[in-house]
PDB file of C-alpha atoms in Angstrom:
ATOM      1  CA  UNK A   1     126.660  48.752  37.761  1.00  0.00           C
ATOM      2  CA  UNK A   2     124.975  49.087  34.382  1.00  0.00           C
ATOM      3  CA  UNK A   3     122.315  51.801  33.448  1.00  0.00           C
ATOM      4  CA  UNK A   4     119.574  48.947  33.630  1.00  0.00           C
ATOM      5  CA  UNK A   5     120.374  48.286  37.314  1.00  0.00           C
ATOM      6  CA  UNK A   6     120.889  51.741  38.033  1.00  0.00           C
ATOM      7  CA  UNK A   7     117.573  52.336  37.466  1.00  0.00           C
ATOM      8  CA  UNK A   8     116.289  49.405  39.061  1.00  0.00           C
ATOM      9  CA  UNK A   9     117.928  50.012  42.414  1.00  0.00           C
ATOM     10  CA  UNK A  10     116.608  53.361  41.924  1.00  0.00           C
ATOM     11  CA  UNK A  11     112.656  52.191  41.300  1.00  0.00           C
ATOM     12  CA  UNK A  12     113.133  49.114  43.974  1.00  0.00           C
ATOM     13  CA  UNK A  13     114.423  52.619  47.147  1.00  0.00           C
ATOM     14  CA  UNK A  14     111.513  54.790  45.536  1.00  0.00           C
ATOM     15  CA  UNK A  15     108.682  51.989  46.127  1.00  0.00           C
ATOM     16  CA  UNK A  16     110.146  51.459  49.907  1.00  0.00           C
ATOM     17  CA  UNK A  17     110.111  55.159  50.466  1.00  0.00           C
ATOM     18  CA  UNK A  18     106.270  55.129  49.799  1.00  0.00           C
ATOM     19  CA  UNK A  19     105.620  52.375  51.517  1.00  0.00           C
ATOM     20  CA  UNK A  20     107.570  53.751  54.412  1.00  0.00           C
ATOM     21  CA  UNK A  21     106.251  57.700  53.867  1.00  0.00           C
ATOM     22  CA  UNK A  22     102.360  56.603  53.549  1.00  0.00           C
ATOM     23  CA  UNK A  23     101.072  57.248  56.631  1.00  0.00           C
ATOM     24  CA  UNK A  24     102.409  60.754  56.580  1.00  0.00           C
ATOM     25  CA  UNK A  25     101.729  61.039  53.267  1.00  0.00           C
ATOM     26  CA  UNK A  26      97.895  59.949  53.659  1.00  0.00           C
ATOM     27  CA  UNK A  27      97.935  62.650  56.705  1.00  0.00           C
ATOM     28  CA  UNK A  28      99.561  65.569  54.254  1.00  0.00           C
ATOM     29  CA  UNK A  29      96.939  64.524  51.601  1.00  0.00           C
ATOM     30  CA  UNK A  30      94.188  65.466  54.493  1.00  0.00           C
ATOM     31  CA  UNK A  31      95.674  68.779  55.676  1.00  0.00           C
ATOM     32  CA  UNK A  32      95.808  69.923  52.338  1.00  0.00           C
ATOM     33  CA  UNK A  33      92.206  68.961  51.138  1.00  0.00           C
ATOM     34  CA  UNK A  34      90.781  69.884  54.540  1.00  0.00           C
ATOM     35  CA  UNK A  35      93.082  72.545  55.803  1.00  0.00           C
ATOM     36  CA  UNK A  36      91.940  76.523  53.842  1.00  0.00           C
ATOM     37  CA  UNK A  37      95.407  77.392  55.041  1.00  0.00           C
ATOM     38  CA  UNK A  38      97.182  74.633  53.455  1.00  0.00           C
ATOM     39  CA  UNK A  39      95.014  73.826  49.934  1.00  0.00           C
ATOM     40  CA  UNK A  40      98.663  74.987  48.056  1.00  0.00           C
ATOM     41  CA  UNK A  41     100.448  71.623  49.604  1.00  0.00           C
ATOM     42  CA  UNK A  42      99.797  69.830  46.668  1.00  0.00           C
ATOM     43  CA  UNK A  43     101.663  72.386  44.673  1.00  0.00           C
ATOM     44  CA  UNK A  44     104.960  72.334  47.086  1.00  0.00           C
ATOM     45  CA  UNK A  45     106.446  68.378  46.243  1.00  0.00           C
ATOM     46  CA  UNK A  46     105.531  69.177  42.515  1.00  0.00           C
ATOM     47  CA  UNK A  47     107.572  72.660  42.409  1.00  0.00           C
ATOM     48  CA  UNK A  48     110.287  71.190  44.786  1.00  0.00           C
ATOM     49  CA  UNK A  49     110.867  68.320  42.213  1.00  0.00           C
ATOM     50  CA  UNK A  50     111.243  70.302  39.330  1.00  0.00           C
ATOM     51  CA  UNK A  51     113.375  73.245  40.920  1.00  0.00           C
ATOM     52  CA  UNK A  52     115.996  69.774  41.817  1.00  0.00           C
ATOM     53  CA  UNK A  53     115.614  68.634  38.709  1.00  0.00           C
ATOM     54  CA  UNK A  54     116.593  71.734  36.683  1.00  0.00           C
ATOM     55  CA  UNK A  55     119.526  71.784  39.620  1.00  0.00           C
ATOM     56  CA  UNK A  56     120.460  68.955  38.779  1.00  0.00           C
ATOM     57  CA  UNK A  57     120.326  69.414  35.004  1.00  0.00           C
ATOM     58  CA  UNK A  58     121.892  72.621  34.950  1.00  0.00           C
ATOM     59  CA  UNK A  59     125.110  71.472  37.408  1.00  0.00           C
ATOM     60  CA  UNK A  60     128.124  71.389  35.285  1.00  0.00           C
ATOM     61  CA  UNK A  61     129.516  68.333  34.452  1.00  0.00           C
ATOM     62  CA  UNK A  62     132.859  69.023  35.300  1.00  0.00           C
ATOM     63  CA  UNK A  63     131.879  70.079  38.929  1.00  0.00           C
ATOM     64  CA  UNK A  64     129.611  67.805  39.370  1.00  0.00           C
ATOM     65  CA  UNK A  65     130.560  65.233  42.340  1.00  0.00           C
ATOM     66  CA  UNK A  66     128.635  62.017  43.352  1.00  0.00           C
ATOM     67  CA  UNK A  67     130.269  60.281  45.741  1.00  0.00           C
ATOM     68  CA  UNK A  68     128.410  58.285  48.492  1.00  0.00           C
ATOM     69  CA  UNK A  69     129.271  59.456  52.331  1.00  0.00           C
ATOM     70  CA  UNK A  70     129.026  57.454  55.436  1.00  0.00           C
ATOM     71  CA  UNK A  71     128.182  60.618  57.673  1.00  0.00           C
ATOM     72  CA  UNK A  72     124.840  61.064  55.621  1.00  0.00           C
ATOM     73  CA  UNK A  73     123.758  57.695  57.920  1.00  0.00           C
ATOM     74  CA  UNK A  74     123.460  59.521  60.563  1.00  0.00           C
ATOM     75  CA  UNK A  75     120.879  62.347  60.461  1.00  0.00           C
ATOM     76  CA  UNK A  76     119.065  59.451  58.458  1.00  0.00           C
ATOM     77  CA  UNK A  77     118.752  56.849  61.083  1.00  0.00           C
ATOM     78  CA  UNK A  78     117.644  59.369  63.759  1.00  0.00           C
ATOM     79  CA  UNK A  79     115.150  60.978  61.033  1.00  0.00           C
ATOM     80  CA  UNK A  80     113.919  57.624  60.788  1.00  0.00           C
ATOM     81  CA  UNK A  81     113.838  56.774  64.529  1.00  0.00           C
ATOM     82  CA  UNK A  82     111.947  60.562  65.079  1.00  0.00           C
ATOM     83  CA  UNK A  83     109.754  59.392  62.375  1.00  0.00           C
ATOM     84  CA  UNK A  84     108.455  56.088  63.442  1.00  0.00           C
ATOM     85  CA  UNK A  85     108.030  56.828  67.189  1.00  0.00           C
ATOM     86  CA  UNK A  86     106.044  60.050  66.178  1.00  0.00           C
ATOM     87  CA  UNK A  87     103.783  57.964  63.753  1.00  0.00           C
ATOM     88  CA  UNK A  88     103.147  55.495  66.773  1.00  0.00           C
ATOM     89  CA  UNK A  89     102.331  58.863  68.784  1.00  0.00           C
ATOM     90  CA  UNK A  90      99.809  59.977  66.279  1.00  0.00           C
ATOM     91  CA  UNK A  91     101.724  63.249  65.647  1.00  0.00           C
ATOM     92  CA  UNK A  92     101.739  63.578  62.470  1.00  0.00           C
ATOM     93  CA  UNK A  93     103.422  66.928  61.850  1.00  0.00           C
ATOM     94  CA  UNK A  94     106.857  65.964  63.766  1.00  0.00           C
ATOM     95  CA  UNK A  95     106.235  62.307  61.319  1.00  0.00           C
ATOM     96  CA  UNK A  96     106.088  64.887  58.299  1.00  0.00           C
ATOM     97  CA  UNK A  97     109.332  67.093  59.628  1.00  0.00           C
ATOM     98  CA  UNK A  98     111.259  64.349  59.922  1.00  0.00           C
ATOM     99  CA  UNK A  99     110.068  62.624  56.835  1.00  0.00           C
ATOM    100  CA  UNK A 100     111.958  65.596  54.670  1.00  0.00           C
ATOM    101  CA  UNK A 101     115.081  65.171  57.303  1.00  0.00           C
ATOM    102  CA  UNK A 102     115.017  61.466  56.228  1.00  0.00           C
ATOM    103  CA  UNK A 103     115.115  62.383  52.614  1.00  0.00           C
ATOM    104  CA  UNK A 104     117.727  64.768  53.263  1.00  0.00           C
ATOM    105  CA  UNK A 105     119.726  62.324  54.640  1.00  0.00           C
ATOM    106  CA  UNK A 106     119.229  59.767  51.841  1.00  0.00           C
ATOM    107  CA  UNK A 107     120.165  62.722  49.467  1.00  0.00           C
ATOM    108  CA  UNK A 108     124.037  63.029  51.850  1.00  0.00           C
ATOM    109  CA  UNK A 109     124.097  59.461  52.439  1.00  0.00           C
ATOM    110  CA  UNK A 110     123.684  58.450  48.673  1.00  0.00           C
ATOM    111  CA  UNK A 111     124.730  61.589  46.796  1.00  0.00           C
ATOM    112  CA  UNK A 112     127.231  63.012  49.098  1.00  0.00           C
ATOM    113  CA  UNK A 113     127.658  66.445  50.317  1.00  0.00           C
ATOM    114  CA  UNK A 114     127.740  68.427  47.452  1.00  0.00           C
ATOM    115  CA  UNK A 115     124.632  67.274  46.137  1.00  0.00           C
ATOM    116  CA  UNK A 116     123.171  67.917  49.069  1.00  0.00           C
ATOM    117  CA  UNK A 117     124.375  71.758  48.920  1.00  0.00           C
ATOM    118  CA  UNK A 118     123.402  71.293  45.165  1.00  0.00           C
ATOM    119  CA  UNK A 119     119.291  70.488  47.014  1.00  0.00           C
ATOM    120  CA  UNK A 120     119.108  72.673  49.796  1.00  0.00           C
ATOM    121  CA  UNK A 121     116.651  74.806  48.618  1.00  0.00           C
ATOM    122  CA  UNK A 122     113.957  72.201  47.337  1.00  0.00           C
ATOM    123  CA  UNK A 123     114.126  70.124  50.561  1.00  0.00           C
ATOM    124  CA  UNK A 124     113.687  72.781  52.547  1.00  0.00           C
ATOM    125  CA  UNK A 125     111.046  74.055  50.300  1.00  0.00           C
ATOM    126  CA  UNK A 126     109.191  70.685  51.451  1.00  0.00           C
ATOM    127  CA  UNK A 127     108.552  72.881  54.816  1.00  0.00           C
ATOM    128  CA  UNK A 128     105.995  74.476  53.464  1.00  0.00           C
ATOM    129  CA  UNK A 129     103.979  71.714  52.780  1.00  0.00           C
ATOM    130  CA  UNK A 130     103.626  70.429  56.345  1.00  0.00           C
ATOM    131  CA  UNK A 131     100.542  72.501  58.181  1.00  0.00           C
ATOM    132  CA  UNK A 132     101.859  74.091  60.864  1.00  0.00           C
ATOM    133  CA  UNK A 133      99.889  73.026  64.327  1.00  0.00           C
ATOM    134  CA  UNK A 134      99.968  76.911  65.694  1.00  0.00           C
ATOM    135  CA  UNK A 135      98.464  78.338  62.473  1.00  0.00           C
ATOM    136  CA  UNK A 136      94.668  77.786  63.251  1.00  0.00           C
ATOM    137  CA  UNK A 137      94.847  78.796  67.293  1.00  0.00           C
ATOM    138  CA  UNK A 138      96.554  81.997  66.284  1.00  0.00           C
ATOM    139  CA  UNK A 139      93.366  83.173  63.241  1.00  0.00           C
ATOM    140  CA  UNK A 140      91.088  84.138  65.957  1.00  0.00           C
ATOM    141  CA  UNK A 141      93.090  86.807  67.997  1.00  0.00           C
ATOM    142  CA  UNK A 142      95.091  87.744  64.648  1.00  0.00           C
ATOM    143  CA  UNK A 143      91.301  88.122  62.644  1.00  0.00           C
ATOM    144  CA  UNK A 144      90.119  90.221  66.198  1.00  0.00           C
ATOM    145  CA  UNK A 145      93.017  92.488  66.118  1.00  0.00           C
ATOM    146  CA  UNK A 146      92.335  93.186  62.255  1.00  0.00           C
ATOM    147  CA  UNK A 147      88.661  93.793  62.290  1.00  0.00           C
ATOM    148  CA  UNK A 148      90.223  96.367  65.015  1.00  0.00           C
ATOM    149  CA  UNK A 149      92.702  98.015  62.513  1.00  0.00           C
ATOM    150  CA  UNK A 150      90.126  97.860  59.805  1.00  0.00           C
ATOM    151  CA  UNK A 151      86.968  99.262  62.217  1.00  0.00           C
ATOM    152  CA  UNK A 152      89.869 102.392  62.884  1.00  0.00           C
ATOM    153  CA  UNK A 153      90.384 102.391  58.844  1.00  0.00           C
ATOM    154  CA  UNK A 154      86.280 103.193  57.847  1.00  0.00           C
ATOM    155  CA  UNK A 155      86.098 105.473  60.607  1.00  0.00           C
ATOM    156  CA  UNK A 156      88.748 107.437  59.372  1.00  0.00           C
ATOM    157  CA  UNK A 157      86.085 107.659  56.401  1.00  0.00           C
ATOM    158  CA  UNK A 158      83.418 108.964  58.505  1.00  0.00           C
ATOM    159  CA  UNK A 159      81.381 105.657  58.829  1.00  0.00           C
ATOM    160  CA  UNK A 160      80.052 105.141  62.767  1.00  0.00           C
ATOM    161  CA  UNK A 161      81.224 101.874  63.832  1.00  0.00           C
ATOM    162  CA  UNK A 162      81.671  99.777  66.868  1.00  0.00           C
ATOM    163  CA  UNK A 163      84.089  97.016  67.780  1.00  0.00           C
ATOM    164  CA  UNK A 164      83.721  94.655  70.742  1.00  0.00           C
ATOM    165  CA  UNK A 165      85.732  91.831  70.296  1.00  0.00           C
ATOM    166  CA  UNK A 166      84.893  90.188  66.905  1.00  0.00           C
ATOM    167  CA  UNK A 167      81.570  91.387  66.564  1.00  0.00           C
ATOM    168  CA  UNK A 168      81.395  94.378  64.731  1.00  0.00           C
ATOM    169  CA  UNK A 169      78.668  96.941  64.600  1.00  0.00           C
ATOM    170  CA  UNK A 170      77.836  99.205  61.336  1.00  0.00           C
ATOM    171  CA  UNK A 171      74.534 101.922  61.695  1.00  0.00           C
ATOM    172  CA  UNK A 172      72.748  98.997  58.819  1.00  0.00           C
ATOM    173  CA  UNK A 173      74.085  96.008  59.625  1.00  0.00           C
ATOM    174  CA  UNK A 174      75.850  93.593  63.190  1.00  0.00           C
ATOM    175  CA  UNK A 175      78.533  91.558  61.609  1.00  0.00           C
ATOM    176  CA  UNK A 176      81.101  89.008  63.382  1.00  0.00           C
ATOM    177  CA  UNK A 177      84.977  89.014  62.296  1.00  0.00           C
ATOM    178  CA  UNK A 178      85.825  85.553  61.700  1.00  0.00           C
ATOM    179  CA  UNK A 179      88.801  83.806  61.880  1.00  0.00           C
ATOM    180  CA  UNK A 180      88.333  83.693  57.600  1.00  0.00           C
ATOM    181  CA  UNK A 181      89.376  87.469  57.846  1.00  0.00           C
ATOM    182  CA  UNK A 182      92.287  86.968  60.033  1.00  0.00           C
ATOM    183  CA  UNK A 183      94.349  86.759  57.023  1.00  0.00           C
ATOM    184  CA  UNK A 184      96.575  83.525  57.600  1.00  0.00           C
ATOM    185  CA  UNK A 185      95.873  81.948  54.490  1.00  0.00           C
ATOM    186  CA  UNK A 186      97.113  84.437  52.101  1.00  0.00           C
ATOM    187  CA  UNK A 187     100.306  85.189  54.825  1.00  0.00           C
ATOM    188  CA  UNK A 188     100.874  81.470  54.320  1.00  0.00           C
ATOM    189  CA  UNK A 189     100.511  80.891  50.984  1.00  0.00           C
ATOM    190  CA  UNK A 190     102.068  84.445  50.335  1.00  0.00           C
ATOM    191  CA  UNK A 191     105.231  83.206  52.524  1.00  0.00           C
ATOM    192  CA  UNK A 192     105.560  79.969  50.420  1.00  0.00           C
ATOM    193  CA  UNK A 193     105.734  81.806  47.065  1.00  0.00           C
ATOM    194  CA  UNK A 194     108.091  84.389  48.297  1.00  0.00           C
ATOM    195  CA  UNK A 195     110.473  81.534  49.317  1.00  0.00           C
ATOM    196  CA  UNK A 196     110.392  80.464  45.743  1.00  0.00           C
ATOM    197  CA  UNK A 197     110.819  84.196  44.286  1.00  0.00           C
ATOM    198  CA  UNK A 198     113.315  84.327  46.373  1.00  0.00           C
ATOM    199  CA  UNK A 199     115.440  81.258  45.814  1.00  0.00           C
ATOM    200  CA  UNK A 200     114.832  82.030  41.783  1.00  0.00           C
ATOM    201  CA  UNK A 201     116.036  86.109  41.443  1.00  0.00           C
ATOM    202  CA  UNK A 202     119.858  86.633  41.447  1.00  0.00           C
ATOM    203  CA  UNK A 203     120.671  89.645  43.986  1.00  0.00           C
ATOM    204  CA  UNK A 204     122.559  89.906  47.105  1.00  0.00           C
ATOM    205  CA  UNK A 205     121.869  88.338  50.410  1.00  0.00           C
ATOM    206  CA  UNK A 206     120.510  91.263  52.354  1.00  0.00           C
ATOM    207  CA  UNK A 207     117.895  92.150  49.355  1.00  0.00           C
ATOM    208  CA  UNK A 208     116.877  88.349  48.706  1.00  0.00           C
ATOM    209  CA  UNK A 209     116.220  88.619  52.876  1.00  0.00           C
ATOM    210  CA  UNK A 210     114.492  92.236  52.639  1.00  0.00           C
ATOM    211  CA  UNK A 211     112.412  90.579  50.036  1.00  0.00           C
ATOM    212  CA  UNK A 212     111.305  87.971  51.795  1.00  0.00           C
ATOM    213  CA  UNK A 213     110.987  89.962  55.322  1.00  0.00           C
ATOM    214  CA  UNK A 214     108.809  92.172  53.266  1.00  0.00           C
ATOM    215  CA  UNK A 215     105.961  89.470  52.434  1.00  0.00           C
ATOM    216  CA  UNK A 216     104.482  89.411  56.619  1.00  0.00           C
ATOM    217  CA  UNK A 217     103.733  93.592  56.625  1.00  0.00           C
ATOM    218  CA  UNK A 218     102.421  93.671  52.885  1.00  0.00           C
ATOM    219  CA  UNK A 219     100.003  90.432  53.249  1.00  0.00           C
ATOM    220  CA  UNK A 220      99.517  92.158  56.327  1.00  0.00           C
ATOM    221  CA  UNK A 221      98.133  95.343  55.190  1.00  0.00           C
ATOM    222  CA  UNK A 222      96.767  93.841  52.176  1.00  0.00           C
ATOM    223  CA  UNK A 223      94.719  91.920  54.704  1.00  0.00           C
ATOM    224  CA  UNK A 224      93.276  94.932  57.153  1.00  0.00           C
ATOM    225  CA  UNK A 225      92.467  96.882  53.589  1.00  0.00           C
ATOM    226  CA  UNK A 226      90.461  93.716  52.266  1.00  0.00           C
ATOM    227  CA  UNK A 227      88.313  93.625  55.690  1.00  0.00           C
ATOM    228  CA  UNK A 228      87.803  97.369  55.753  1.00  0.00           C
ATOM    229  CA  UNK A 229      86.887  97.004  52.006  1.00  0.00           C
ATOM    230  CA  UNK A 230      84.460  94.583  53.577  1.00  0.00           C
ATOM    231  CA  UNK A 231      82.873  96.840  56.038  1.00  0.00           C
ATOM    232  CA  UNK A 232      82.671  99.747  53.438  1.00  0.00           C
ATOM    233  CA  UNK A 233      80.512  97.312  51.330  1.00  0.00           C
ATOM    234  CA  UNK A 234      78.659  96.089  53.927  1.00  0.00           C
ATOM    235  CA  UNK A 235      78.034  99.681  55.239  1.00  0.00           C
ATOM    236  CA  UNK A 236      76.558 100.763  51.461  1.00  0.00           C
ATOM    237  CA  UNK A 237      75.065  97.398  50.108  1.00  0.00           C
ATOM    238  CA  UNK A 238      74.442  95.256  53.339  1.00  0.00           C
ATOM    239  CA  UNK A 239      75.705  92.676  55.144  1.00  0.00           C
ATOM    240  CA  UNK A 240      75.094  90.123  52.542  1.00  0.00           C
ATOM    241  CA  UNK A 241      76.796  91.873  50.282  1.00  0.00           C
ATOM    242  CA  UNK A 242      79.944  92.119  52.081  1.00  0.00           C
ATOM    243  CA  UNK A 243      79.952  89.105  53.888  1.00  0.00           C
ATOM    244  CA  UNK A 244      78.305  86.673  51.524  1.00  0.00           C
ATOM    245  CA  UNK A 245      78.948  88.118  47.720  1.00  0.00           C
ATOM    246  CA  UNK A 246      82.065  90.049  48.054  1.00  0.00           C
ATOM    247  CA  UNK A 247      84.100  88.251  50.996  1.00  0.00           C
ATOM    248  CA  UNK A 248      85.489  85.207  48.325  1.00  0.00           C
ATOM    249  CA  UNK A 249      85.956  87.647  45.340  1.00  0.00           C
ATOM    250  CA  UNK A 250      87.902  90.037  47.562  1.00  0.00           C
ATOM    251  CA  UNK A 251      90.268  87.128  48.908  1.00  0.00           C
ATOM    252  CA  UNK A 252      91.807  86.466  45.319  1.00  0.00           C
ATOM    253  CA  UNK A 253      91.758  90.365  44.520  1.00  0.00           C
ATOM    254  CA  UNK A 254      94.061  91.274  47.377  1.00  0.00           C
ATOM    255  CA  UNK A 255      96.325  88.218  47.654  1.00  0.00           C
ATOM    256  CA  UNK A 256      96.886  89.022  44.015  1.00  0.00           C
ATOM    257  CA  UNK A 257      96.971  92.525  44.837  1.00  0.00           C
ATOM    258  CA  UNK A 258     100.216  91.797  47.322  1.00  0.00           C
ATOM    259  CA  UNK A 259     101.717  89.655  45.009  1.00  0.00           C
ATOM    260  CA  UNK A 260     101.874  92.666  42.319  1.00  0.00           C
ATOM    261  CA  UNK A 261     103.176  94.877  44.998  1.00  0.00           C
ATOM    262  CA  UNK A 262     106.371  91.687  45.854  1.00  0.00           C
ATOM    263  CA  UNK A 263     107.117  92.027  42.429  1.00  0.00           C
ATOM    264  CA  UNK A 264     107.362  95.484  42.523  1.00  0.00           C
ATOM    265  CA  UNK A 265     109.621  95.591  45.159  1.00  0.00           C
ATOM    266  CA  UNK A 266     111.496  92.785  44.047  1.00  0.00           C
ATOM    267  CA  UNK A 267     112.186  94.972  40.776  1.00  0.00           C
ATOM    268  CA  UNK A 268     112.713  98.611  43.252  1.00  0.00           C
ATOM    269  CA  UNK A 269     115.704  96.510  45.170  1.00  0.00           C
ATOM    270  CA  UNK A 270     117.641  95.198  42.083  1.00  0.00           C
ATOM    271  CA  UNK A 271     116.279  91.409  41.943  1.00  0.00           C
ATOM    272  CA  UNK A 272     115.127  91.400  38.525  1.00  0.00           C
ATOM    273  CA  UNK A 273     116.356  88.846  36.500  1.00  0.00           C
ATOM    274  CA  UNK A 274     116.178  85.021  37.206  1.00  0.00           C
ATOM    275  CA  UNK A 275     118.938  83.287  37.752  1.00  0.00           C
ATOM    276  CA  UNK A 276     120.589  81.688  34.813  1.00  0.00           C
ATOM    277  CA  UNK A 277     122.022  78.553  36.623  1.00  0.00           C
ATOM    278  CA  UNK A 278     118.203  77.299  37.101  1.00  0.00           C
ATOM    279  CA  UNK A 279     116.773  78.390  33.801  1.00  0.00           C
TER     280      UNK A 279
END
């Protein structure tokens, strides 16, 4: 088969793929414009795409080993089963799972297995962009519990204050702990990034996975010292100030604020460099 038809065959599957992907595609598209957890999906197909491209670039030619494999039909043809029946159920997450299980397959099917070693990483990067359906329940109780931590943080500072579920009580102000505070959206976006830091730094297995275990308690704490930042404000300026002025501001300060503090450790357990088979 010539170039020309190579490339052909190869514009004909990628037209039938969005045709076949669109309703999950269209539902992603939502999540991510309508979803505060999820606004970084766009980012996650775009990142995933070049990380397999500069895999694929940087694979030496004398390794490198296309060869198409019958087994690769099979995780596809369920993927695609899964993913049909859950569009005609409306549920559009599994749809979305097994969407990057379908391209997966394609990737064995087509490629063969060592390509689809070669891809591992930037399929299952494609995770990340699917909002998870137990994120939102779990920002109420997870934003209670840290108004909690933070409340015991200011009084350790001498400020009077008073918890009762999410409504929080200063001597100048009454001010509710929302599920905005609970955190989740820099823990998720957080987790995402770290998956890619992690993939892209040479070091050993158990420091890549102390890297990456590391993300949940720093986002974490980064989190409770954001809302008792909040409270301190509030308690001086107001509850406008706190709530209203300083809540946004304070969002990008500490998620940026943990992300400094990754990098640091990345550097304190020996993954420094990037890996020179990507770059």
């Amino acid at each position: 088969m010539n170039r020309r038809a190579v490339i052909a065959s190869a514009a004909l599957i990628g037209v039938l793929l969005l045709a076949l992907f669109y309703p999950a595609l269209r539902w992603l598209v939502s999540e991510w414009l309508g979803n505060d957890y999820y606004s970084h999906g766009f980012l996650v197909p775009v990142i995933s795409a070049g990380v397999a491209w500069r895999l694929w670039v940087k694979w030496p030619a004398d390794s490198r080993r296309v060869k198409a494999t019958t087994v690769g039909l099979l995780p596809t043809v369920l993927a695609l089963g899964v993913y049909l029946y859950a569009l005609l159920e409306r549920a559009y997450f599994v749809a979305a799972l097994a969407m990057i299980v379908l391209i997966a397959g394609l990737v064995w099917y087509l490629l063969g297995t060592a390509a689809l070693r070669l891809l591992a990483f930037p399929l299952l990067f494609l995770l990340f962009m699917a909002p998870l359906p137990f994120v939102e329940p779990l920002s109420v109780p997870l934003a209670q519990l840290t108004g909690v931590i933070a409340a015991g943080v200011v009084r350790l500072l001498g400020v009077p204050i008073i918890v009762d579920g999410a409504q929080v009580t200063l001597p100048n102000a009454h001010l509710v702990v929302g599920a905005q505070c609970s955190g989740l959206r820099s823990i998720v976006s957080l987790l995402t990034l770290v998956a890619l830091v992690v993939f892209l730094v040479q070091g050993t297995w158990w420091r890549k996975s102390l890297l990456a275990l590391s993300s949940i308690p720093i986002a974490t704490l980064g989190n409770v010292l954001r809302v008792a930042s909040l409270l301190g404000v509030a308690h001086v300026w107001g509850a406008d100030a706190g709530f209203k002025y300083y809540h946004d501001y304070s969002s990008i300060v500490f998620f940026l604020s943990a992300l400094v503090l990754l990098l640091l450790f990345s550097r304190g357990i020996g993954c420094r460099e990037i890996r020179d088979d990507i770059f």
